[in-house]
Amino acid sequence: MSQKHQSSASIHEFYHQPGQEVNQYGLSFQFLDNNALSDAGSQGTSVSFENYKEEYFTLESSTTTGFVVYDSPAASISSNKSPFSPQGSHSCVSDHYHSPDNLYGSPISGSSSADDSNALRRKMRELEVFLMEPESDVTDSCNFCFMSGVDQSNLLGCWDWNKMVEMIPRLNLKEILIACAEAVSNKDITRAAGLMHVLDQMVSVSGDPMQRVGAYMLEGLRARLEFSGSKIYKSLKCEAPVSSDLMTYMGILYQICPYWRFAYLSANVAIREAVSHEPVIHIIDFQIAQGSQWIPLIQAFGNRQGGPPVIRITGVDDSQSTHARGGGLHIVGQRLLDIARQWNVPLEFHDTAMTCYEVRREDLRILPGEAVVVNFPFVLHHMPDESVNTTNHRDLLLRLVKSLNPKIVTVVEQESNTNTKPFFQRFIETLDYYTAMFESIDVARSRDDKQRINAEQHCVARDIVNMIACENDERVERHELLGKWKLRFSMAGFTQCPLSSSTSTAVRDLLKNYDKNYRLEERDGALYLCWKNRHMATSSAWR
């Protein structure tokens, strides 16, 4: 998250499919039957939208592509073993607080006062009972340092945090994280530093889902407290791995989680149905990355009864994807043109190498008579809105798209509410969402799997730190719930297009390849991808 990188990569910003054949562009793919998705009355082999094979990865809007190391002063609250750094890649345990430079250690260690000693033992007993109470309210648990009958002005100086560390097996990690976030929110430096000392012993990048999420939430809290959020990009150092490593990390998550496949499959089925009889189709992809979403659609149009349409693809992409691709958008155009020739589909490719909010109508080269298709795959939440500045790029972009009179607009977004929430509420929302995310990763790879650890660090941790540590225009992870997106699209003049039963059937078939705790909900014309009882992502279509 350096100053020169102004966007953040998402858990979803990757894809990888191991393939069968590789050409000179590093592509590999195979074609599979999928009768459930074939056009009515079409002849021959139809193409699977979800099972095409390739060996290419993407970072669609990366802030950084590597380890993050906090270069902290001696009196810093930062751990000297950041889970983002190579030396801390397997553990978040820090011994910074045991160093002689620690200014936030136990203030009363070695106290000779019998009264202070008795008060400490009493408070520790109260704390243990309080945190072990199963029905204790989360909000109340955040205030455990402010117990009744204790002088609040002296309380924070009375905690022996090293003694609290001894209680770790009996402490609730989620409650301690929330308590620490409250201390950071209140700018209570001493209490926050003490709780971070405890959390250092509780979190681990090779632990259970809560321990792993906790490791990155803790780093976000440290960064926020030490650099006050607005200075985070200037204060963090970023070491980028080589492109092949980065793509491997993304590919791991793409293989074991269905989030991107859900996005591509649901959008492609909706698009195919909307333009099934159009002679000229113009696809505008506002985050084209490697262009892999369009490979199965090109193949399907090649089998269309009555012959394929003419396809024009405009790929919008910022410069951050260049690193993962190993080159510019011409690579994407060449691969798609090669595939189109194999399937006898007339194709034009136009690259628009800029961020979404820089795009103007003239950049899109709209032609009379063509059916315009617009695709937003996990990208709209990166657009700043009215809460960031008066320009409101988010709504401006939607109005621009509406002016194109599109045949269909497909939108897939994370179902999370972090855009305008104040810090403390945003912390809790982020904690809950990514705990579910890490649980879904946990069922597919062992906890000590080094590839999984690297994938989470490079592809997920940056999002978490951005949401926790940054504010204003430097916070680029700004998710909204589908209800809010519906309001925005309606205000821009759009009408929702309910997704068909064919779309939901295709996604349900896709989810059969994953853990049974993934499930699909259909609600108000949209699809919700769920992990257990948590909504993780939504897919909707508009006109």
Coordinates of C-alpha atoms in Angstrom, one line a residue:
M1 CA 0.0 0.0 0.0
S2 CA 2.5 2.6 -1.1
Q3 CA 1.7 6.2 -2.0
K4 CA 2.1 5.4 -5.6
H5 CA -0.5 2.6 -5.5
Q6 CA -3.9 4.0 -5.0
S7 CA -6.1 1.0 -5.2
S8 CA -6.4 -2.2 -3.3
A9 CA -6.6 -5.8 -4.5
S10 CA -9.6 -7.9 -3.5
I11 CA -9.9 -11.5 -2.5
H12 CA -11.8 -11.8 -5.7
E13 CA -9.2 -10.2 -7.9
F14 CA -7.7 -13.4 -9.2
Y15 CA -8.5 -16.4 -11.3
H16 CA -6.7 -19.6 -12.3
Q17 CA -7.7 -22.7 -14.1
P18 CA -5.1 -25.4 -14.7
G19 CA -5.2 -26.3 -18.4
Q20 CA -4.4 -28.9 -20.9
E21 CA -2.7 -27.1 -23.8
V22 CA -0.5 -24.0 -23.6
N23 CA 0.2 -21.6 -26.5
Q24 CA 2.8 -19.0 -26.9
Y25 CA 0.8 -16.6 -24.8
G26 CA 0.9 -18.8 -21.7
L27 CA -2.7 -19.8 -22.2
S28 CA -4.2 -23.2 -21.8
F29 CA -7.8 -24.3 -22.1
Q30 CA -10.1 -27.1 -23.0
F31 CA -13.7 -27.3 -24.1
L32 CA -16.3 -29.2 -22.2
D33 CA -19.9 -30.1 -22.8
N34 CA -22.5 -28.4 -20.8
N35 CA -26.0 -29.1 -22.2
A36 CA -27.6 -27.2 -19.4
L37 CA -26.3 -23.9 -20.8
S38 CA -26.8 -24.5 -24.5
D39 CA -29.1 -22.3 -26.5
A40 CA -32.5 -23.6 -27.2
G41 CA -32.6 -25.3 -30.5
S42 CA -28.8 -25.0 -31.1
Q43 CA -26.9 -27.9 -32.6
G44 CA -23.6 -29.4 -31.7
T45 CA -21.5 -29.0 -28.6
S46 CA -22.2 -26.2 -26.2
V47 CA -19.5 -24.7 -24.0
S48 CA -19.3 -24.8 -20.2
F49 CA -19.2 -21.3 -18.8
E50 CA -17.7 -22.5 -15.5
N51 CA -15.4 -25.3 -16.5
Y52 CA -13.2 -23.9 -19.2
K53 CA -9.5 -24.4 -18.6
E54 CA -6.7 -21.9 -18.6
E55 CA -3.5 -21.2 -16.9
Y56 CA -3.5 -17.5 -16.3
F57 CA -3.9 -15.4 -13.2
T58 CA -4.8 -11.8 -12.5
L59 CA -4.5 -9.0 -10.1
E60 CA -7.3 -6.7 -11.1
S61 CA -6.6 -3.6 -9.1
S62 CA -3.7 -4.3 -6.8
T63 CA -2.5 -1.8 -4.3
T64 CA 0.6 -3.8 -3.6
T65 CA 1.7 -7.1 -4.6
G66 CA 3.9 -8.2 -1.8
F67 CA 4.9 -8.2 1.7
V68 CA 4.1 -5.3 3.9
V69 CA 6.7 -4.4 6.5
Y70 CA 6.0 -1.7 9.1
D71 CA 9.2 0.4 9.6
S72 CA 8.4 1.5 13.1
P73 CA 10.3 3.6 15.7
A74 CA 11.5 1.9 18.8
A75 CA 8.6 3.2 20.8
S76 CA 6.1 2.0 18.2
I77 CA 3.1 -0.2 18.9
S78 CA 4.0 -2.3 15.8
S79 CA 5.1 -5.8 16.1
N80 CA 8.6 -6.6 14.8
K81 CA 7.3 -9.8 13.3
S82 CA 4.5 -8.5 11.0
P83 CA 2.6 -11.4 9.4
F84 CA 3.1 -9.5 6.1
S85 CA 6.9 -9.8 6.3
P86 CA 9.0 -12.8 5.2
Q87 CA 10.3 -13.4 8.7
G88 CA 6.8 -13.4 10.1
S89 CA 5.1 -15.6 7.4
H90 CA 4.2 -18.3 9.8
S91 CA 3.4 -16.6 13.0
C92 CA 2.2 -13.3 14.3
V93 CA 3.7 -13.7 17.7
S94 CA 5.9 -10.8 18.6
D95 CA 8.3 -10.2 21.4
H96 CA 8.4 -6.5 20.9
Y97 CA 6.7 -5.8 24.2
H98 CA 9.4 -7.7 26.0
S99 CA 12.2 -5.4 24.6
P100 CA 13.8 -2.8 26.8
D101 CA 12.6 -0.2 24.3
N102 CA 9.0 -0.9 25.0
L103 CA 7.2 2.1 26.4
Y104 CA 3.8 0.4 26.6
G105 CA 4.7 -2.5 28.9
S106 CA 3.3 -3.2 32.3
P107 CA 3.4 0.1 34.2
I108 CA 3.1 -1.5 37.6
S109 CA 5.4 -4.4 37.1
G110 CA 7.5 -4.6 40.3
S111 CA 5.2 -2.3 42.3
S112 CA 5.7 -2.6 46.0
S113 CA 2.2 -1.3 46.9
A114 CA 0.1 -3.9 48.6
D115 CA -3.0 -2.0 47.8
D116 CA -2.1 -1.9 44.1
S117 CA -1.3 -5.6 44.1
N118 CA -4.6 -6.5 45.7
A119 CA -6.5 -4.2 43.3
L120 CA -4.7 -5.9 40.4
R121 CA -5.6 -9.4 41.5
R122 CA -9.2 -8.3 42.1
K123 CA -9.5 -6.7 38.6
M124 CA -7.9 -9.7 36.9
R125 CA -10.4 -12.0 38.6
E126 CA -13.2 -9.7 37.5
L127 CA -11.8 -9.6 33.9
E128 CA -11.5 -13.4 33.7
V129 CA -15.1 -13.9 34.9
F130 CA -16.4 -11.2 32.6
L131 CA -14.7 -12.5 29.5
M132 CA -15.7 -16.1 30.2
E133 CA -19.3 -15.2 30.5
P134 CA -20.9 -16.9 27.4
E135 CA -23.8 -14.5 27.2
S136 CA -21.8 -11.3 27.7
D137 CA -22.8 -8.6 25.2
V138 CA -20.1 -7.7 22.7
T139 CA -20.4 -4.0 23.3
D140 CA -20.2 -4.4 27.0
S141 CA -17.2 -6.6 26.7
C142 CA -15.4 -3.8 24.9
N143 CA -15.6 -1.8 28.2
F144 CA -14.1 -4.5 30.4
C145 CA -11.3 -2.1 31.5
F146 CA -13.9 0.3 32.9
M147 CA -15.4 -1.9 35.7
S148 CA -17.6 -0.5 38.4
G149 CA -16.0 0.7 41.6
V150 CA -12.6 1.4 40.0
D151 CA -11.1 4.8 39.5
Q152 CA -11.1 5.1 35.7
S153 CA -8.3 7.7 35.7
N154 CA -5.9 5.2 37.3
L155 CA -7.3 2.0 35.9
L156 CA -5.3 1.8 32.7
G157 CA -2.1 2.2 34.6
C158 CA -3.0 -0.8 36.8
W159 CA -3.1 -3.6 34.2
D160 CA -0.2 -6.1 34.1
W161 CA -0.7 -7.1 30.5
N162 CA 1.9 -9.9 30.9
K163 CA -0.3 -11.5 33.6
M164 CA -3.3 -11.2 31.2
V165 CA -1.2 -13.1 28.7
E166 CA -1.3 -16.0 31.1
M167 CA -5.1 -16.1 30.8
I168 CA -5.0 -16.4 27.0
P169 CA -6.3 -20.0 26.8
R170 CA -9.5 -18.8 28.6
L171 CA -9.9 -15.5 26.6
N172 CA -12.2 -15.0 23.6
L173 CA -10.1 -13.8 20.7
K174 CA -13.0 -12.0 19.0
E175 CA -13.9 -10.1 22.1
I176 CA -10.2 -9.0 22.6
L177 CA -10.1 -7.9 19.0
I178 CA -13.2 -5.8 19.4
A179 CA -12.0 -4.4 22.7
C180 CA -8.7 -3.4 21.0
A181 CA -10.6 -1.8 18.1
E182 CA -12.6 0.2 20.6
A183 CA -9.5 1.4 22.3
V184 CA -8.0 2.5 18.9
S185 CA -11.3 4.2 18.1
N186 CA -11.1 6.1 21.4
K187 CA -7.4 6.9 20.8
D188 CA -6.6 5.2 24.1
I189 CA -3.0 4.4 23.2
T190 CA -2.0 2.6 26.4
R191 CA -5.0 0.3 26.5
A192 CA -4.7 -0.4 22.8
A193 CA -1.0 -1.2 23.1
G194 CA -1.6 -3.5 26.0
L195 CA -4.4 -5.4 24.2
M196 CA -2.2 -5.7 21.1
H197 CA 0.5 -7.3 23.3
V198 CA -2.1 -9.9 24.3
L199 CA -3.4 -10.3 20.8
D200 CA 0.2 -10.9 19.5
Q201 CA 0.1 -14.2 21.5
M202 CA -3.3 -15.2 20.3
V203 CA -3.2 -14.7 16.5
S204 CA -1.4 -16.8 13.9
V205 CA -1.4 -16.9 10.1
S206 CA -1.3 -20.7 10.3
G207 CA -4.1 -21.0 12.9
D208 CA -7.8 -21.4 12.7
P209 CA -9.9 -18.9 10.7
M210 CA -10.4 -16.5 13.6
Q211 CA -6.7 -16.5 14.4
R212 CA -5.8 -15.8 10.8
V213 CA -8.3 -13.0 10.4
G214 CA -7.1 -11.7 13.7
A215 CA -3.5 -11.5 12.5
Y216 CA -4.5 -9.2 9.7
M217 CA -7.0 -7.2 11.7
L218 CA -4.3 -6.6 14.3
E219 CA -1.9 -5.3 11.6
G220 CA -4.7 -3.0 10.4
L221 CA -5.2 -1.7 14.0
R222 CA -1.4 -1.1 14.4
A223 CA -1.2 0.7 11.1
R224 CA -4.2 2.9 12.0
L225 CA -3.0 3.8 15.5
E226 CA 0.6 4.4 14.5
F227 CA 0.0 6.3 11.2
S228 CA -3.5 7.7 11.8
G229 CA -4.9 6.1 8.7
S230 CA -4.4 9.1 6.3
K231 CA -0.6 8.5 6.4
I232 CA -0.7 4.8 5.8
Y233 CA 0.3 4.8 2.2
K234 CA 3.3 7.0 2.9
S235 CA 4.4 4.9 5.9
L236 CA 4.2 1.4 4.7
K237 CA 6.9 -0.3 2.7
C238 CA 5.9 -2.7 -0.1
E239 CA 8.0 -5.4 -1.5
A240 CA 6.4 -6.9 -4.6
P241 CA 6.9 -10.6 -5.6
V242 CA 7.5 -11.5 -9.1
S243 CA 4.5 -11.8 -11.4
S244 CA 4.6 -15.6 -11.5
D245 CA 4.5 -15.8 -7.7
L246 CA 1.6 -13.3 -7.5
M247 CA -0.4 -15.2 -10.1
T248 CA 0.2 -18.5 -8.3
Y249 CA -1.2 -17.0 -5.1
M250 CA -4.3 -15.8 -6.9
G251 CA -4.7 -19.1 -8.7
I252 CA -4.7 -21.0 -5.4
L253 CA -7.6 -18.9 -4.1
Y254 CA -9.4 -19.1 -7.4
Q255 CA -9.2 -22.9 -7.3
I256 CA -10.5 -23.4 -3.7
C257 CA -13.1 -20.6 -3.6
P258 CA -16.1 -20.1 -6.0
Y259 CA -16.3 -16.3 -5.7
W260 CA -14.9 -15.4 -9.1
R261 CA -16.4 -18.3 -10.9
F262 CA -19.8 -17.3 -9.4
A263 CA -19.2 -13.8 -10.9
Y264 CA -18.2 -15.0 -14.3
L265 CA -20.8 -17.7 -14.7
S266 CA -23.8 -15.8 -13.5
A267 CA -22.9 -12.7 -15.7
N268 CA -22.1 -14.8 -18.8
V269 CA -25.4 -16.7 -18.7
A270 CA -27.4 -13.5 -18.2
I271 CA -25.5 -11.8 -21.1
R272 CA -25.9 -14.7 -23.4
E273 CA -29.7 -14.7 -22.9
A274 CA -30.0 -10.9 -23.3
V275 CA -28.1 -10.8 -26.7
S276 CA -29.0 -14.2 -28.1
H277 CA -30.3 -12.8 -31.4
E278 CA -28.2 -9.7 -31.7
P279 CA -26.0 -9.5 -34.9
V280 CA -23.4 -7.1 -33.4
I281 CA -22.5 -7.1 -29.7
H282 CA -20.2 -4.6 -27.9
I283 CA -18.9 -5.9 -24.5
I284 CA -17.5 -3.2 -22.2
D285 CA -15.7 -4.8 -19.3
F286 CA -14.7 -2.3 -16.6
Q287 CA -12.2 -4.7 -15.1
I288 CA -11.1 -7.0 -17.9
A289 CA -7.8 -8.2 -16.2
Q290 CA -6.8 -11.2 -18.3
G291 CA -10.1 -11.3 -20.3
S292 CA -10.7 -14.9 -19.3
Q293 CA -14.4 -14.3 -18.6
W294 CA -15.0 -13.9 -22.3
I295 CA -13.3 -17.1 -23.5
P296 CA -16.4 -19.4 -22.9
L297 CA -18.8 -16.8 -24.2
I298 CA -16.8 -16.5 -27.5
Q299 CA -16.9 -20.3 -27.7
A300 CA -20.6 -20.3 -27.1
F301 CA -21.3 -17.7 -29.7
G302 CA -19.2 -19.8 -32.1
N303 CA -21.9 -22.5 -31.8
R304 CA -24.9 -20.2 -32.0
Q305 CA -27.6 -21.3 -34.4
G306 CA -27.7 -19.1 -37.4
G307 CA -24.0 -18.2 -37.1
P308 CA -21.9 -16.1 -34.7
P309 CA -22.4 -12.4 -34.1
V310 CA -19.8 -9.8 -34.6
I311 CA -18.3 -9.1 -31.2
R312 CA -16.5 -5.9 -30.1
I313 CA -14.8 -6.0 -26.7
T314 CA -13.6 -2.8 -25.0
G315 CA -11.4 -3.7 -22.0
V316 CA -11.0 -1.1 -19.3
D317 CA -8.1 -1.7 -17.0
D318 CA -5.8 0.4 -14.8
S319 CA -2.1 0.0 -14.8
Q320 CA -2.0 -2.2 -11.7
S321 CA -3.0 -5.3 -13.6
T322 CA 0.0 -4.9 -15.9
H323 CA 2.3 -6.4 -13.2
A324 CA 0.2 -9.6 -12.8
R325 CA -0.2 -9.9 -16.6
G326 CA 3.4 -9.4 -17.3
G327 CA 2.4 -6.8 -19.9
G328 CA -0.2 -4.4 -21.3
L329 CA -3.7 -4.9 -22.5
H330 CA -2.4 -6.0 -26.0
I331 CA -1.8 -9.4 -24.4
V332 CA -5.5 -9.7 -23.5
G333 CA -6.5 -8.6 -27.0
Q334 CA -4.2 -11.1 -28.7
R335 CA -5.4 -14.0 -26.7
L336 CA -9.0 -13.2 -27.3
L337 CA -8.4 -12.7 -31.0
D338 CA -6.7 -16.1 -31.3
I339 CA -9.6 -17.8 -29.6
A340 CA -12.1 -16.0 -31.7
R341 CA -10.4 -17.2 -34.9
Q342 CA -10.5 -20.8 -33.6
W343 CA -14.2 -20.5 -33.3
N344 CA -14.8 -18.5 -36.4
V345 CA -16.2 -15.5 -34.4
P346 CA -15.5 -12.0 -35.9
L347 CA -13.9 -10.1 -33.0
E348 CA -12.5 -6.6 -32.5
F349 CA -10.6 -5.7 -29.3
H350 CA -10.1 -2.1 -28.0
D351 CA -8.1 -1.4 -24.9
T352 CA -8.8 1.5 -22.6
A353 CA -5.9 1.5 -20.1
M354 CA -7.3 3.8 -17.4
T355 CA -9.2 3.5 -14.1
C356 CA -13.0 3.3 -14.3
Y357 CA -13.7 6.8 -13.1
E358 CA -11.4 8.3 -15.8
V359 CA -13.4 6.7 -18.6
R360 CA -15.4 9.1 -20.9
R361 CA -18.0 8.2 -23.5
E362 CA -15.6 8.9 -26.4
D363 CA -13.2 6.3 -24.9
L364 CA -15.7 3.5 -25.5
R365 CA -16.2 3.9 -29.3
I366 CA -19.9 3.2 -29.4
L367 CA -21.2 2.4 -32.8
P368 CA -24.9 2.8 -34.0
G369 CA -26.9 -0.4 -34.0
E370 CA -24.7 -2.5 -31.7
A371 CA -26.1 -4.2 -28.6
V372 CA -24.1 -2.8 -25.7
V373 CA -23.2 -5.1 -22.8
V374 CA -21.5 -3.6 -19.7
N375 CA -19.8 -5.8 -17.0
F376 CA -18.8 -4.8 -13.5
P377 CA -17.1 -7.7 -11.8
F378 CA -16.2 -6.8 -8.2
V379 CA -15.1 -3.3 -9.3
L380 CA -17.8 -0.7 -8.5
H381 CA -16.9 -0.7 -4.7
H382 CA -13.5 0.8 -5.6
M383 CA -15.2 3.9 -7.1
P384 CA -15.3 6.8 -4.6
D385 CA -18.7 8.2 -3.9
E386 CA -20.4 11.2 -2.3
S387 CA -18.9 10.2 1.1
V388 CA -15.4 10.7 -0.3
N389 CA -15.7 13.8 -2.4
T390 CA -18.4 15.9 -4.1
T391 CA -17.5 14.6 -7.6
N392 CA -19.1 11.2 -6.7
H393 CA -17.4 9.1 -9.3
R394 CA -19.5 6.1 -8.4
D395 CA -22.8 7.6 -9.5
L396 CA -21.2 9.5 -12.4
L397 CA -20.0 6.2 -13.8
L398 CA -23.5 4.7 -13.5
R399 CA -25.1 7.6 -15.3
L400 CA -22.4 7.4 -18.1
V401 CA -23.3 3.7 -18.6
K402 CA -27.0 4.4 -18.7
S403 CA -26.4 7.0 -21.4
L404 CA -25.0 4.2 -23.6
N405 CA -28.5 2.6 -23.6
P406 CA -27.1 -0.9 -22.7
K407 CA -28.9 -4.1 -23.5
I408 CA -27.7 -5.4 -20.1
V409 CA -25.4 -4.4 -17.3
T410 CA -24.1 -7.2 -15.0
V411 CA -22.9 -6.4 -11.5
V412 CA -21.3 -8.7 -9.0
E413 CA -20.2 -7.3 -5.6
Q414 CA -19.3 -8.4 -2.1
E415 CA -22.3 -8.3 0.2
S416 CA -20.7 -6.2 2.9
N417 CA -21.4 -2.8 4.4
T418 CA -18.2 -0.9 4.9
N419 CA -18.5 2.2 2.7
T420 CA -19.9 4.9 5.1
K421 CA -19.8 3.1 8.4
P422 CA -17.6 4.8 11.1
F423 CA -14.4 3.0 12.0
F424 CA -15.6 0.9 15.0
Q425 CA -18.7 -0.4 13.2
R426 CA -16.7 -1.0 10.1
F427 CA -14.2 -3.0 12.0
I428 CA -16.9 -5.4 13.3
E429 CA -18.4 -5.8 9.9
T430 CA -15.0 -6.5 8.4
L431 CA -14.2 -9.0 11.1
D432 CA -17.5 -10.9 10.6
Y433 CA -17.2 -10.9 6.8
Y434 CA -13.6 -12.1 6.6
T435 CA -14.0 -14.6 9.3
A436 CA -16.6 -16.3 7.1
M437 CA -14.3 -15.8 4.1
F438 CA -11.4 -17.5 5.9
E439 CA -13.7 -20.3 7.1
S440 CA -14.5 -21.0 3.5
I441 CA -10.8 -21.1 2.6
D442 CA -10.1 -23.3 5.6
V443 CA -12.1 -26.3 4.4
A444 CA -10.0 -26.6 1.2
R445 CA -6.5 -26.3 2.5
S446 CA -4.6 -27.4 5.6
R447 CA -3.8 -24.7 8.1
D448 CA -0.1 -25.0 7.8
D449 CA -0.2 -25.0 3.9
K450 CA 2.4 -22.4 3.0
Q451 CA 0.7 -21.7 -0.4
R452 CA -2.5 -20.8 1.4
I453 CA -0.7 -18.6 3.9
N454 CA 1.0 -16.7 1.0
A455 CA -2.3 -16.4 -0.9
E456 CA -4.1 -15.0 2.1
Q457 CA -1.3 -12.5 2.8
H458 CA -1.0 -11.3 -0.8
C459 CA -4.6 -11.4 -1.9
V460 CA -6.7 -10.8 1.2
A461 CA -4.7 -9.1 3.9
R462 CA -4.2 -5.8 2.0
D463 CA -8.0 -5.4 1.7
I464 CA -8.4 -5.9 5.4
V465 CA -5.6 -3.4 6.3
N466 CA -7.0 -0.9 3.8
M467 CA -10.5 -1.0 5.4
I468 CA -9.2 -0.8 8.9
A469 CA -6.2 1.6 8.6
C470 CA -7.3 4.1 5.9
E471 CA -9.8 6.8 5.6
N472 CA -11.0 9.3 3.0
D473 CA -9.7 8.9 -0.5
E474 CA -7.0 6.5 0.6
R475 CA -9.6 3.9 1.7
V476 CA -10.5 2.2 -1.6
E477 CA -12.3 -0.8 -0.2
R478 CA -15.9 0.6 0.1
H479 CA -18.4 -2.2 -0.1
E480 CA -22.1 -1.7 -0.2
L481 CA -25.1 -4.0 0.3
L482 CA -27.2 -4.9 -2.7
G483 CA -30.0 -2.8 -1.4
K484 CA -27.8 0.3 -1.7
W485 CA -26.7 -0.7 -5.2
K486 CA -30.3 -1.1 -6.2
L487 CA -31.0 2.5 -5.0
R488 CA -28.0 3.8 -6.9
F489 CA -28.9 2.1 -10.1
S490 CA -32.5 3.2 -9.8
M491 CA -31.5 6.8 -9.3
A492 CA -29.3 6.5 -12.4
G493 CA -32.4 5.4 -14.4
F494 CA -31.8 1.7 -14.6
T495 CA -34.4 -1.1 -14.3
Q496 CA -33.5 -4.4 -12.7
C497 CA -33.6 -7.5 -15.0
P498 CA -34.4 -10.6 -12.9
L499 CA -31.9 -13.4 -13.4
S500 CA -33.4 -16.4 -15.0
S501 CA -33.7 -19.9 -13.7
S502 CA -31.0 -21.0 -16.2
T503 CA -28.6 -18.7 -14.4
S504 CA -29.4 -20.1 -10.9
T505 CA -29.3 -23.7 -12.2
A506 CA -25.8 -23.1 -13.7
V507 CA -24.5 -21.6 -10.4
R508 CA -26.0 -24.5 -8.4
D509 CA -24.2 -26.9 -10.6
L510 CA -21.0 -25.0 -10.1
L511 CA -21.3 -25.1 -6.3
K512 CA -21.6 -28.9 -6.4
N513 CA -17.8 -28.8 -6.9
Y514 CA -17.3 -27.0 -3.6
D515 CA -17.9 -27.5 0.1
K516 CA -21.6 -28.2 1.1
N517 CA -21.6 -25.0 3.2
Y518 CA -21.7 -22.9 0.1
R519 CA -25.2 -22.3 -1.0
L520 CA -27.2 -20.1 -3.3
E521 CA -30.2 -17.9 -2.5
E522 CA -32.5 -16.3 -5.0
R523 CA -34.2 -13.1 -3.9
D524 CA -35.9 -10.3 -5.7
G525 CA -34.4 -11.2 -9.1
A526 CA -30.8 -11.4 -7.8
L527 CA -28.5 -14.3 -6.7
Y528 CA -26.8 -14.4 -3.3
L529 CA -23.7 -16.6 -2.9
C530 CA -23.6 -17.7 0.8
W531 CA -21.2 -19.3 3.1
K532 CA -23.4 -21.0 5.8
N533 CA -25.7 -18.2 6.9
R534 CA -23.5 -15.3 5.7
H535 CA -24.2 -13.6 2.3
M536 CA -20.8 -13.2 0.7
A537 CA -21.5 -11.9 -2.9
T538 CA -24.5 -10.9 -5.0
S539 CA -25.1 -11.0 -8.7
S540 CA -27.7 -8.8 -10.5
A541 CA -28.5 -7.5 -13.9
W542 CA -29.8 -4.1 -15.1
R543 CA -31.0 -2.3 -18.2

